[in-house]
mmCIF file of C-alpha atoms in Angstrom:
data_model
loop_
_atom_site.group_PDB
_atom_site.id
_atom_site.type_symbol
_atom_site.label_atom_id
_atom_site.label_comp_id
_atom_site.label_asym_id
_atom_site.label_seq_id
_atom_site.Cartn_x
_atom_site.Cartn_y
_atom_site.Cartn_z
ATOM 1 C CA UNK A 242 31.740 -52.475 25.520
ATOM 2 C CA UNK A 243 34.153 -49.899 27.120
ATOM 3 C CA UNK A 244 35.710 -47.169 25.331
ATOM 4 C CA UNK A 245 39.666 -48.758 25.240
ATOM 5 C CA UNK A 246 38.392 -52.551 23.830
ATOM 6 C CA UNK A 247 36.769 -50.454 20.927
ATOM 7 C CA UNK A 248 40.139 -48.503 20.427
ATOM 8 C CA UNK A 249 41.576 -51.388 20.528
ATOM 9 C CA UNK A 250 40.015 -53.894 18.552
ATOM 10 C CA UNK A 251 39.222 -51.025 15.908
ATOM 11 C CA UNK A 252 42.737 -50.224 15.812
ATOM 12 C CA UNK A 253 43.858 -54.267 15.679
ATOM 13 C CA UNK A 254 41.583 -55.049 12.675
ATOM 14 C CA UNK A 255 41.775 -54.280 8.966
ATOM 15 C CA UNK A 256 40.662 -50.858 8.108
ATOM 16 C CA UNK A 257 37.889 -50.231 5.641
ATOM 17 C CA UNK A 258 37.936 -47.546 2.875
ATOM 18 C CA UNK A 259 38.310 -43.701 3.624
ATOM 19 C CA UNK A 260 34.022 -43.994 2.317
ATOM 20 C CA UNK A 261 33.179 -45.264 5.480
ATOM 21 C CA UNK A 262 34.295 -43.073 7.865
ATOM 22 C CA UNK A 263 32.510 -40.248 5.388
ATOM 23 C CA UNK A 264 29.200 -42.248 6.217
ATOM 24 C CA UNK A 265 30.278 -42.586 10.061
ATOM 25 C CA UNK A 266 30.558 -39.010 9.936
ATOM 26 C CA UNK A 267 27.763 -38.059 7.950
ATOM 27 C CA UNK A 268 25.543 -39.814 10.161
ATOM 28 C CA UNK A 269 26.820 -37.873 13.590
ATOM 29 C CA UNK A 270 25.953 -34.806 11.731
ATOM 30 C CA UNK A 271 22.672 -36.006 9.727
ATOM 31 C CA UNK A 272 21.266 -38.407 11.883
ATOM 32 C CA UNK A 273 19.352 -38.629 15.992
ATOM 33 C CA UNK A 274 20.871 -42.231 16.402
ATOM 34 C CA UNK A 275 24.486 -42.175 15.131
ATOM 35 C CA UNK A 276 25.257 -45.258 17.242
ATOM 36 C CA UNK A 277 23.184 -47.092 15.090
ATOM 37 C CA UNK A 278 26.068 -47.314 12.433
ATOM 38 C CA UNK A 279 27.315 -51.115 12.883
ATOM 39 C CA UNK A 280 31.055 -49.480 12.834
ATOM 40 C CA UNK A 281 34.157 -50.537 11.270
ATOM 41 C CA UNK A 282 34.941 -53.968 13.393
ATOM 42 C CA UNK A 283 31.563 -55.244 13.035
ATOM 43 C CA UNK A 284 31.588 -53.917 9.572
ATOM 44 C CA UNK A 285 34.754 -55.569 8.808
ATOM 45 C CA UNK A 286 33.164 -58.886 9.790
ATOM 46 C CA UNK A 287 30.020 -58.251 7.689
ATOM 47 C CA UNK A 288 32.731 -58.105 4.510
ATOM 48 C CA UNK A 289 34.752 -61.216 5.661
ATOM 49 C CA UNK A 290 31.122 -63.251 6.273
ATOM 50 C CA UNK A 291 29.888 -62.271 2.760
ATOM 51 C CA UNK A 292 33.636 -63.439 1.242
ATOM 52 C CA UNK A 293 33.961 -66.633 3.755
ATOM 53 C CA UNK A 294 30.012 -67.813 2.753
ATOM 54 C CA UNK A 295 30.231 -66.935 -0.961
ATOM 55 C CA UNK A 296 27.246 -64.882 -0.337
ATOM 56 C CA UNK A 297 25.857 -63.808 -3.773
ATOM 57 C CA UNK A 298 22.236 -62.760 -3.459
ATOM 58 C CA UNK A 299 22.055 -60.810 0.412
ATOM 59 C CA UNK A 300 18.877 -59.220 1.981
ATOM 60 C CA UNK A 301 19.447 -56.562 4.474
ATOM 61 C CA UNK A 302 16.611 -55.697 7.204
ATOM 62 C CA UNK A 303 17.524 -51.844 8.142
ATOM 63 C CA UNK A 304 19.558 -49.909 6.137
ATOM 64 C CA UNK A 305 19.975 -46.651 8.104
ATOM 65 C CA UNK A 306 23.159 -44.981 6.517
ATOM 66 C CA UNK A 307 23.842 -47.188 4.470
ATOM 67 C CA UNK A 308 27.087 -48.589 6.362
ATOM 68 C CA UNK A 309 26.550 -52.208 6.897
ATOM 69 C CA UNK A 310 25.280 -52.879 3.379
ATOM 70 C CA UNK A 311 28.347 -50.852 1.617
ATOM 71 C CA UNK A 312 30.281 -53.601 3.847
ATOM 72 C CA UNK A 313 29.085 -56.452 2.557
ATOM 73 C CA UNK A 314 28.759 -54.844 -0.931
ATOM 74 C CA UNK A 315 32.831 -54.923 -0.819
ATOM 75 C CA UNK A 316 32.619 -58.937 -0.152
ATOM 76 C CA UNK A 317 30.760 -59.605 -2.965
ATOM 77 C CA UNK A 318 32.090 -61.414 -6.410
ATOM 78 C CA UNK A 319 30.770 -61.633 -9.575
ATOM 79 C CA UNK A 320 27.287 -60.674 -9.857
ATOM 80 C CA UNK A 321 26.220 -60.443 -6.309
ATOM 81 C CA UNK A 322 23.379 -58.380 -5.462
ATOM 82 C CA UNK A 323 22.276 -56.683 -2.244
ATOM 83 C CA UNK A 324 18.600 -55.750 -1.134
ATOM 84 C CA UNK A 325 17.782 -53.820 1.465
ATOM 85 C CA UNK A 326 15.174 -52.861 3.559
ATOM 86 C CA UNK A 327 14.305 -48.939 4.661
ATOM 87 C CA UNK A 328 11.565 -46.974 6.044
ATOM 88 C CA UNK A 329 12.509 -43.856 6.104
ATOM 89 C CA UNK A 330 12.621 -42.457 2.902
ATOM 90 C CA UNK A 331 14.436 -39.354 4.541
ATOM 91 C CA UNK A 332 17.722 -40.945 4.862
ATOM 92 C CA UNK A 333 17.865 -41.701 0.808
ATOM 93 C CA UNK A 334 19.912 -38.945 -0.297
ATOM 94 C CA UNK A 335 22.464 -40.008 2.686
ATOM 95 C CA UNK A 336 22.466 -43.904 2.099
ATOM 96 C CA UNK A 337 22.887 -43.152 -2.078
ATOM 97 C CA UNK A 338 25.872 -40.752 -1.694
ATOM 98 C CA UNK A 339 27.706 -42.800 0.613
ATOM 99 C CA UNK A 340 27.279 -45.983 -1.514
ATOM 100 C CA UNK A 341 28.386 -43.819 -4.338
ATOM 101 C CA UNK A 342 31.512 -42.966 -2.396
ATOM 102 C CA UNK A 343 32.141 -46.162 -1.442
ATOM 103 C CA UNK A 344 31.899 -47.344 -5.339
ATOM 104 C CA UNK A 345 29.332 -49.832 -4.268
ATOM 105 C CA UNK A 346 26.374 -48.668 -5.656
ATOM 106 C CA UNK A 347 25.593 -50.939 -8.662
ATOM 107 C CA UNK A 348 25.571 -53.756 -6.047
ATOM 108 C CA UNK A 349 22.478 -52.678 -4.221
ATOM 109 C CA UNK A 350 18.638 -52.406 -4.282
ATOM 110 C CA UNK A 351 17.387 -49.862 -1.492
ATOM 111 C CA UNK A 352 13.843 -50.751 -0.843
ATOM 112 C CA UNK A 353 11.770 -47.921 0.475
ATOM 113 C CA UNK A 354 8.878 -49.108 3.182
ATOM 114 C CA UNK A 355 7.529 -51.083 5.415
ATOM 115 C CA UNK A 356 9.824 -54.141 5.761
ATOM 116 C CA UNK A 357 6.858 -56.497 6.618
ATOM 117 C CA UNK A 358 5.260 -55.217 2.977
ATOM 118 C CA UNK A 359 8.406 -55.414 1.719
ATOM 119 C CA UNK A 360 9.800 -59.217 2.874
ATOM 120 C CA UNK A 361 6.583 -60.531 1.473
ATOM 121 C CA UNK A 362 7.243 -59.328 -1.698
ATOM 122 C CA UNK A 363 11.039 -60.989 -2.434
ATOM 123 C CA UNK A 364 11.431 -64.240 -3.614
ATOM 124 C CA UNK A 365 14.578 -66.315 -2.448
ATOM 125 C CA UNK A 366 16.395 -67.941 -2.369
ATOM 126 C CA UNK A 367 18.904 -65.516 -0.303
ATOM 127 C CA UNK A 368 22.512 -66.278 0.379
ATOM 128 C CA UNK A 369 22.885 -64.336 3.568
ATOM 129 C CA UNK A 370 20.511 -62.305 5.567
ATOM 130 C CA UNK A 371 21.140 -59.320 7.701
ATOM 131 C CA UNK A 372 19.139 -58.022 10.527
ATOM 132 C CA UNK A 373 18.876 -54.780 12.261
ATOM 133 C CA UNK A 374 15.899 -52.950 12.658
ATOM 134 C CA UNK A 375 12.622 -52.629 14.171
ATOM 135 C CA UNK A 376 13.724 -55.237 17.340
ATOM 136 C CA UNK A 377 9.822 -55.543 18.240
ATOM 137 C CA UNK A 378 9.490 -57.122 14.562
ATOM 138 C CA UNK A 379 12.322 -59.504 15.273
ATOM 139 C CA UNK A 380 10.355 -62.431 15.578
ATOM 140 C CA UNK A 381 8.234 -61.708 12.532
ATOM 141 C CA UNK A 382 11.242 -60.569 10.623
ATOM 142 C CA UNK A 383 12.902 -64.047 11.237
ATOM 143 C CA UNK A 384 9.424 -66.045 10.378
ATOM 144 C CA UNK A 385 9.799 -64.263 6.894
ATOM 145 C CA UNK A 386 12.889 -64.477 6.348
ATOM 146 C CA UNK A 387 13.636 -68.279 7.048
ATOM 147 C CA UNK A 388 11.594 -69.203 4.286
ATOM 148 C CA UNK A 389 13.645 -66.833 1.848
ATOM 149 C CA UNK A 390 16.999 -68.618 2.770
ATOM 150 C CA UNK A 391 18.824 -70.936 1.223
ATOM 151 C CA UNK A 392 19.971 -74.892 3.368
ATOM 152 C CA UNK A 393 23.237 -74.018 4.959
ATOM 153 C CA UNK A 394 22.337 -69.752 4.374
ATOM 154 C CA UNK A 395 22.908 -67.431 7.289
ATOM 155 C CA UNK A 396 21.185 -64.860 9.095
ATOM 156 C CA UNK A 397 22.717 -62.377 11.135
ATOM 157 C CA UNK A 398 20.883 -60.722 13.845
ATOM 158 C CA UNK A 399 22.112 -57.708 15.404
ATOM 159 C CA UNK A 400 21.735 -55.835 19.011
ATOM 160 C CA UNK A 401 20.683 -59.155 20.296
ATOM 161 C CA UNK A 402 22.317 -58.333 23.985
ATOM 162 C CA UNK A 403 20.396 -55.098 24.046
ATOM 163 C CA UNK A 404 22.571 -53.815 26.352
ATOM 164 C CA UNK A 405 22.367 -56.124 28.606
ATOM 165 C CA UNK A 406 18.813 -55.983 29.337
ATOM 166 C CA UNK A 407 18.088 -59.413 27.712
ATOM 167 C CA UNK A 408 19.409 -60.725 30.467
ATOM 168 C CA UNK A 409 19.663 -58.686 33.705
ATOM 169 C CA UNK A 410 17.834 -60.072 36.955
ATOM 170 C CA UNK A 411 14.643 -57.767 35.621
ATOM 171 C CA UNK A 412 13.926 -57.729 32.318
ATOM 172 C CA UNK A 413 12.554 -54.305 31.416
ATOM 173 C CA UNK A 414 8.888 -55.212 30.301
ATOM 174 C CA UNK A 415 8.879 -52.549 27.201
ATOM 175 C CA UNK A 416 8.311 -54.085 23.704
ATOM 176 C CA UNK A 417 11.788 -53.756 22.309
ATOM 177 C CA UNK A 418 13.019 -55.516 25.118
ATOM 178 C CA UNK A 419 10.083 -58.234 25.176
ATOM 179 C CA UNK A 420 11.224 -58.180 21.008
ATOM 180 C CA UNK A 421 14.466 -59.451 21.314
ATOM 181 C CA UNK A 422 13.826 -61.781 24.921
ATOM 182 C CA UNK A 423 11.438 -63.800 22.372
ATOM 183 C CA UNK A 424 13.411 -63.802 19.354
ATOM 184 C CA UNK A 425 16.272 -64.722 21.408
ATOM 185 C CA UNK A 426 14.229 -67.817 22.612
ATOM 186 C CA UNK A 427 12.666 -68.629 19.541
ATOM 187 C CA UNK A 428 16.117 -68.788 17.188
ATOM 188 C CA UNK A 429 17.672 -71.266 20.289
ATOM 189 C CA UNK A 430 14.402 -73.312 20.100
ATOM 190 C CA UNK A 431 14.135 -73.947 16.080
ATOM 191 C CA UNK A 432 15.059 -77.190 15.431
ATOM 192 C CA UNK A 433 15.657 -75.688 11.615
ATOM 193 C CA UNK A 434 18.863 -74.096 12.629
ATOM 194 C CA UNK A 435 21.915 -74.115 14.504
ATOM 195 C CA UNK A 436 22.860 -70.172 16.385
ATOM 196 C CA UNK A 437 26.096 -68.572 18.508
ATOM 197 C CA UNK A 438 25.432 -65.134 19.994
ATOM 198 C CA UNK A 439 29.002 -62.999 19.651
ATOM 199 C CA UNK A 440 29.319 -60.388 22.159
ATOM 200 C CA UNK A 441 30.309 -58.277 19.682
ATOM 201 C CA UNK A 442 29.027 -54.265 20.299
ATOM 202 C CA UNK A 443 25.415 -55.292 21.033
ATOM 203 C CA UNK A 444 25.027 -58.547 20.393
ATOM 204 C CA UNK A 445 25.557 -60.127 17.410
ATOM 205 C CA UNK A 446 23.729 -64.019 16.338
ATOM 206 C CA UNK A 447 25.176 -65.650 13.892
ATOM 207 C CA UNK A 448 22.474 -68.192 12.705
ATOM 208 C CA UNK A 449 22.788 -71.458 10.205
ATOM 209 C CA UNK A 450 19.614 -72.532 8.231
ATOM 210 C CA UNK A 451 20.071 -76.497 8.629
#
């Protein structure tokens, strides 16, 4: 997406807390990959999902900073409860004090390890699911997660454009690439739900457990 749509679609949406740009921030200064940080429009739309769905028990895939879980921590009622999946236990004290920041803290699990490990550990049934991580797991991700979902729950799957590579006249044959070519076909294939891809940032699937 080009530098003025962000500006202006940023600029044309509700604003999130003064927390968030602290963890935008943080992770320029802390972090190799800042543009991993789902950012405040897709972040916004995280929150409103979570409020729209009544989304009370969420599972996150890839927590990085910490940004897209605060979001959805902030569309949670009641007694809603976030898990979410990390591996690197380096980015703990980061993820922690921006949730703490953010006043979201009590409302999430952070899970430490391999998200494989992990996934087969949880039992459902989930509300919501939110995917962004290792996109050569994608497919195995989704195959675990499924299960954990509730009829009618959603999964969101993120950086599912992948800059365009998915589909560009030659697809790059590396395995991140291959990772989200064949979850890309295997989501529009599954009879057990119904998918839209937003072009939103990367790439953004928006997928309905029938």
């Amino acid at each position: 997406m080009k530098e003025p749509l962000d500006k202006y679609l940023e600029s044309h949406s509700t604003p999130l807390p003064e927390a968030f740009d602290w963890i935008v921030r943080q992770s320029h200064i802390r972090t190799n990959y800042p543009q991993m940080v789902s950012g405040p429009v897709q972040g916004r739309l995280l929150k409103m999902l979570v409020s729209l769905t009544g989304a009370r028990r969420i599972l996150e895939i890839g927590t990085f900073s910490g940004y897209s879980a605060a979001c959805m921590a902030l569309g949670l009622e009641g007694e809603g409860h976030i898990d979410t999946l990390e591996i690197n236990d380096e980015m703990e004290d980061l993820i922690r004090e921006g949730w703490e920041r953010a006043g979201v803290s009590g409302l999430i699990s952070l899970h430490i390890g391999d998200a494989l490990d992990t996934l087969r550990s949880l039992e459902g049934p989930y509300d919501l699911a939110f995917i962004d991580a290792d996109k050569r797991q994608y497919c195995e991700y989704y195959r675990l997660v499924l299960p954990l979902l509730r009829p009618g729950g959603l999964i969101l799957a993120d950086d599912v454009l992948w800059d365009g590579k998915v589909f560009s006249d030659n697809v790059p044959a590396d395995r991140q690439t291959s990772g989200i070519v064949n979850f890309n076909d295997m989501v529009a294939s599954d009879p057990a739900v119904e998918s839209v891809i937003l072009p939103l940032r990367d790439g953004l699937t928006l997928i309905r457990k029938l």
